[in-house]
PDB file of C-alpha atoms in Angstrom:
ATOM      1  CA  UNK A   1     -26.570 -22.839  -0.432  1.00  0.00           C
ATOM      2  CA  UNK A   2     -26.522 -20.744  -3.597  1.00  0.00           C
ATOM      3  CA  UNK A   3     -28.556 -23.352  -5.478  1.00  0.00           C
ATOM      4  CA  UNK A   4     -31.142 -23.377  -2.677  1.00  0.00           C
ATOM      5  CA  UNK A   5     -31.274 -19.580  -2.552  1.00  0.00           C
ATOM      6  CA  UNK A   6     -31.535 -19.143  -6.324  1.00  0.00           C
ATOM      7  CA  UNK A   7     -33.672 -22.205  -7.010  1.00  0.00           C
ATOM      8  CA  UNK A   8     -31.452 -23.097  -9.938  1.00  0.00           C
ATOM      9  CA  UNK A   9     -27.991 -24.507 -10.568  1.00  0.00           C
ATOM     10  CA  UNK A  10     -27.645 -22.143 -13.545  1.00  0.00           C
ATOM     11  CA  UNK A  11     -28.471 -19.040 -11.473  1.00  0.00           C
ATOM     12  CA  UNK A  12     -26.261 -20.241  -8.618  1.00  0.00           C
ATOM     13  CA  UNK A  13     -23.427 -20.749 -11.088  1.00  0.00           C
ATOM     14  CA  UNK A  14     -23.879 -17.252 -12.452  1.00  0.00           C
ATOM     15  CA  UNK A  15     -23.912 -15.776  -8.933  1.00  0.00           C
ATOM     16  CA  UNK A  16     -20.767 -17.671  -7.940  1.00  0.00           C
ATOM     17  CA  UNK A  17     -19.041 -17.373 -11.317  1.00  0.00           C
ATOM     18  CA  UNK A  18     -18.850 -21.174 -11.569  1.00  0.00           C
ATOM     19  CA  UNK A  19     -20.027 -23.360 -14.427  1.00  0.00           C
ATOM     20  CA  UNK A  20     -23.492 -24.839 -13.891  1.00  0.00           C
ATOM     21  CA  UNK A  21     -22.113 -28.312 -14.640  1.00  0.00           C
ATOM     22  CA  UNK A  22     -19.525 -27.954 -11.857  1.00  0.00           C
ATOM     23  CA  UNK A  23     -22.230 -27.053  -9.341  1.00  0.00           C
ATOM     24  CA  UNK A  24     -24.423 -29.907 -10.481  1.00  0.00           C
ATOM     25  CA  UNK A  25     -21.506 -32.348 -10.275  1.00  0.00           C
ATOM     26  CA  UNK A  26     -20.447 -31.166  -6.794  1.00  0.00           C
ATOM     27  CA  UNK A  27     -23.990 -31.437  -5.468  1.00  0.00           C
ATOM     28  CA  UNK A  28     -24.417 -34.888  -7.009  1.00  0.00           C
ATOM     29  CA  UNK A  29     -21.128 -36.000  -5.389  1.00  0.00           C
ATOM     30  CA  UNK A  30     -22.280 -34.632  -2.031  1.00  0.00           C
ATOM     31  CA  UNK A  31     -25.628 -36.383  -2.366  1.00  0.00           C
ATOM     32  CA  UNK A  32     -23.827 -39.655  -3.173  1.00  0.00           C
ATOM     33  CA  UNK A  33     -21.613 -39.254  -0.124  1.00  0.00           C
ATOM     34  CA  UNK A  34     -24.531 -38.355   2.162  1.00  0.00           C
ATOM     35  CA  UNK A  35     -26.769 -41.062   0.739  1.00  0.00           C
ATOM     36  CA  UNK A  36     -29.696 -38.667   0.276  1.00  0.00           C
ATOM     37  CA  UNK A  37     -30.995 -36.333  -2.414  1.00  0.00           C
ATOM     38  CA  UNK A  38     -30.712 -32.699  -1.400  1.00  0.00           C
ATOM     39  CA  UNK A  39     -32.614 -31.285  -4.382  1.00  0.00           C
ATOM     40  CA  UNK A  40     -35.606 -32.175  -6.489  1.00  0.00           C
ATOM     41  CA  UNK A  41     -34.681 -31.314 -10.054  1.00  0.00           C
ATOM     42  CA  UNK A  42     -37.429 -30.025 -12.349  1.00  0.00           C
ATOM     43  CA  UNK A  43     -37.640 -28.118 -15.630  1.00  0.00           C
ATOM     44  CA  UNK A  44     -37.808 -24.751 -13.878  1.00  0.00           C
ATOM     45  CA  UNK A  45     -34.821 -25.351 -11.591  1.00  0.00           C
ATOM     46  CA  UNK A  46     -34.365 -27.098  -8.256  1.00  0.00           C
ATOM     47  CA  UNK A  47     -36.151 -27.301  -4.918  1.00  0.00           C
ATOM     48  CA  UNK A  48     -34.798 -28.598  -1.609  1.00  0.00           C
ATOM     49  CA  UNK A  49     -35.942 -32.025  -0.487  1.00  0.00           C
ATOM     50  CA  UNK A  50     -36.654 -32.668   3.184  1.00  0.00           C
ATOM     51  CA  UNK A  51     -33.061 -33.900   3.538  1.00  0.00           C
ATOM     52  CA  UNK A  52     -31.853 -30.727   1.790  1.00  0.00           C
ATOM     53  CA  UNK A  53     -33.889 -28.539   4.151  1.00  0.00           C
ATOM     54  CA  UNK A  54     -32.359 -30.315   7.144  1.00  0.00           C
ATOM     55  CA  UNK A  55     -28.866 -29.999   5.669  1.00  0.00           C
ATOM     56  CA  UNK A  56     -29.132 -26.272   4.842  1.00  0.00           C
ATOM     57  CA  UNK A  57     -29.075 -24.857   8.385  1.00  0.00           C
ATOM     58  CA  UNK A  58     -25.953 -26.742   9.541  1.00  0.00           C
ATOM     59  CA  UNK A  59     -24.312 -25.963   6.184  1.00  0.00           C
ATOM     60  CA  UNK A  60     -24.910 -22.237   6.720  1.00  0.00           C
ATOM     61  CA  UNK A  61     -23.493 -22.475  10.239  1.00  0.00           C
ATOM     62  CA  UNK A  62     -20.423 -24.335   8.967  1.00  0.00           C
ATOM     63  CA  UNK A  63     -19.810 -21.747   6.245  1.00  0.00           C
ATOM     64  CA  UNK A  64     -20.094 -18.907   8.757  1.00  0.00           C
ATOM     65  CA  UNK A  65     -17.457 -20.637  10.902  1.00  0.00           C
ATOM     66  CA  UNK A  66     -15.217 -21.170   7.882  1.00  0.00           C
ATOM     67  CA  UNK A  67     -15.603 -17.515   6.846  1.00  0.00           C
ATOM     68  CA  UNK A  68     -14.804 -16.352  10.379  1.00  0.00           C
ATOM     69  CA  UNK A  69     -11.759 -18.626  10.532  1.00  0.00           C
ATOM     70  CA  UNK A  70     -10.550 -17.443   7.136  1.00  0.00           C
ATOM     71  CA  UNK A  71     -10.930 -13.814   8.222  1.00  0.00           C
ATOM     72  CA  UNK A  72      -8.908 -14.468  11.381  1.00  0.00           C
ATOM     73  CA  UNK A  73      -6.155 -16.231   9.462  1.00  0.00           C
ATOM     74  CA  UNK A  74      -6.060 -13.435   6.880  1.00  0.00           C
ATOM     75  CA  UNK A  75      -5.758 -10.836   9.657  1.00  0.00           C
ATOM     76  CA  UNK A  76      -2.784 -12.704  11.094  1.00  0.00           C
ATOM     77  CA  UNK A  77      -1.260 -12.999   7.618  1.00  0.00           C
ATOM     78  CA  UNK A  78      -1.614  -9.245   7.145  1.00  0.00           C
ATOM     79  CA  UNK A  79       0.011  -8.661  10.565  1.00  0.00           C
ATOM     80  CA  UNK A  80      -3.183  -7.076  11.885  1.00  0.00           C
ATOM     81  CA  UNK A  81      -3.237  -9.360  14.903  1.00  0.00           C
ATOM     82  CA  UNK A  82      -1.191 -12.120  16.412  1.00  0.00           C
ATOM     83  CA  UNK A  83       2.091 -12.617  18.145  1.00  0.00           C
ATOM     84  CA  UNK A  84       5.626 -12.012  16.859  1.00  0.00           C
ATOM     85  CA  UNK A  85       8.734 -13.262  18.641  1.00  0.00           C
ATOM     86  CA  UNK A  86      11.692 -11.005  17.851  1.00  0.00           C
ATOM     87  CA  UNK A  87      15.272 -11.935  18.632  1.00  0.00           C
ATOM     88  CA  UNK A  88      17.223  -8.903  19.823  1.00  0.00           C
ATOM     89  CA  UNK A  89      20.952  -8.592  20.441  1.00  0.00           C
ATOM     90  CA  UNK A  90      21.437  -6.318  23.458  1.00  0.00           C
ATOM     91  CA  UNK A  91      23.701  -3.875  21.613  1.00  0.00           C
ATOM     92  CA  UNK A  92      20.875  -3.275  19.101  1.00  0.00           C
ATOM     93  CA  UNK A  93      18.061  -2.917  21.651  1.00  0.00           C
ATOM     94  CA  UNK A  94      18.082   0.867  21.565  1.00  0.00           C
ATOM     95  CA  UNK A  95      18.068   3.420  18.790  1.00  0.00           C
ATOM     96  CA  UNK A  96      16.992   2.178  15.373  1.00  0.00           C
ATOM     97  CA  UNK A  97      15.518  -1.138  16.522  1.00  0.00           C
ATOM     98  CA  UNK A  98      13.655   0.394  19.454  1.00  0.00           C
ATOM     99  CA  UNK A  99      12.140   3.000  17.101  1.00  0.00           C
ATOM    100  CA  UNK A 100      11.284   0.339  14.511  1.00  0.00           C
ATOM    101  CA  UNK A 101       9.468  -1.894  17.019  1.00  0.00           C
ATOM    102  CA  UNK A 102       7.646   1.078  18.553  1.00  0.00           C
ATOM    103  CA  UNK A 103       6.444   2.188  15.090  1.00  0.00           C
ATOM    104  CA  UNK A 104       5.360  -1.377  14.282  1.00  0.00           C
ATOM    105  CA  UNK A 105       3.372  -1.429  17.533  1.00  0.00           C
ATOM    106  CA  UNK A 106       1.593   1.790  16.576  1.00  0.00           C
ATOM    107  CA  UNK A 107       0.749   0.493  13.098  1.00  0.00           C
ATOM    108  CA  UNK A 108      -0.332  -2.945  14.369  1.00  0.00           C
ATOM    109  CA  UNK A 109      -1.815  -2.510  17.855  1.00  0.00           C
ATOM    110  CA  UNK A 110      -3.328  -6.017  17.876  1.00  0.00           C
ATOM    111  CA  UNK A 111       0.025  -7.706  17.352  1.00  0.00           C
ATOM    112  CA  UNK A 112       1.920  -8.599  20.499  1.00  0.00           C
ATOM    113  CA  UNK A 113       5.667  -8.207  20.019  1.00  0.00           C
ATOM    114  CA  UNK A 114       7.870 -10.212  22.365  1.00  0.00           C
ATOM    115  CA  UNK A 115      11.504  -9.121  22.217  1.00  0.00           C
ATOM    116  CA  UNK A 116      13.785 -11.981  23.222  1.00  0.00           C
ATOM    117  CA  UNK A 117      17.375 -11.177  24.104  1.00  0.00           C
ATOM    118  CA  UNK A 118      20.224 -13.423  23.081  1.00  0.00           C
ATOM    119  CA  UNK A 119      23.306 -13.689  20.942  1.00  0.00           C
ATOM    120  CA  UNK A 120      23.274 -13.991  17.133  1.00  0.00           C
ATOM    121  CA  UNK A 121      24.053 -17.725  17.077  1.00  0.00           C
ATOM    122  CA  UNK A 122      21.185 -18.481  19.471  1.00  0.00           C
ATOM    123  CA  UNK A 123      18.814 -16.340  17.443  1.00  0.00           C
ATOM    124  CA  UNK A 124      19.711 -17.983  14.139  1.00  0.00           C
ATOM    125  CA  UNK A 125      19.149 -21.409  15.693  1.00  0.00           C
ATOM    126  CA  UNK A 126      15.806 -20.243  17.157  1.00  0.00           C
ATOM    127  CA  UNK A 127      14.652 -18.903  13.776  1.00  0.00           C
ATOM    128  CA  UNK A 128      15.542 -22.224  12.122  1.00  0.00           C
ATOM    129  CA  UNK A 129      13.502 -24.146  14.719  1.00  0.00           C
ATOM    130  CA  UNK A 130      10.618 -21.637  14.470  1.00  0.00           C
ATOM    131  CA  UNK A 131      11.075 -20.501  18.076  1.00  0.00           C
ATOM    132  CA  UNK A 132      11.630 -16.961  16.792  1.00  0.00           C
ATOM    133  CA  UNK A 133       9.816 -15.293  13.934  1.00  0.00           C
ATOM    134  CA  UNK A 134      12.561 -12.799  13.156  1.00  0.00           C
ATOM    135  CA  UNK A 135      15.923 -11.844  14.601  1.00  0.00           C
ATOM    136  CA  UNK A 136      18.007  -8.707  14.368  1.00  0.00           C
ATOM    137  CA  UNK A 137      21.669  -9.655  14.512  1.00  0.00           C
ATOM    138  CA  UNK A 138      24.951  -7.939  13.822  1.00  0.00           C
ATOM    139  CA  UNK A 139      27.444  -8.952  11.171  1.00  0.00           C
ATOM    140  CA  UNK A 140      27.203  -9.636   7.469  1.00  0.00           C
ATOM    141  CA  UNK A 141      27.339 -13.434   7.579  1.00  0.00           C
ATOM    142  CA  UNK A 142      24.661 -15.220   5.538  1.00  0.00           C
ATOM    143  CA  UNK A 143      22.649 -17.823   7.398  1.00  0.00           C
ATOM    144  CA  UNK A 144      21.844 -21.029   5.520  1.00  0.00           C
ATOM    145  CA  UNK A 145      18.132 -21.803   5.582  1.00  0.00           C
ATOM    146  CA  UNK A 146      17.159 -18.257   6.577  1.00  0.00           C
ATOM    147  CA  UNK A 147      16.049 -15.278   4.563  1.00  0.00           C
ATOM    148  CA  UNK A 148      18.232 -12.295   5.366  1.00  0.00           C
ATOM    149  CA  UNK A 149      18.074  -8.601   4.719  1.00  0.00           C
ATOM    150  CA  UNK A 150      20.865  -6.136   5.359  1.00  0.00           C
ATOM    151  CA  UNK A 151      19.629  -3.046   7.223  1.00  0.00           C
TER     152      UNK A 151
END
């Protein structure tokens, strides 16, 4: 897309901070795979062929979808949206933990927090099998295969 917009592999490379040769090689590989030339190369740069013109619109659509998907995944990774399953031992369900989860909810309103009650052994097993994202348990025992933090 950058080569089509700039009319040059060199200018596209500068805009994307990629070597011109890398762009040229990637486009050549894509043309080989598609079985059609996407660009007419000339001394002044490049121009889309008919095949290139036909390829550009779906390529733009695909990149928009990829960008949107990447933004959604990044938002989940930053805990801006999503779903968190939290193992809670009933004796910890009030006080500190209640305040912590309430504050998290205020800071991340698009994240659904599902507290799941159970005993420490069940929670550790559920974390190991990815049925819980995090668990708050009592005791100082380390849990093999789990990251722990003493609070």
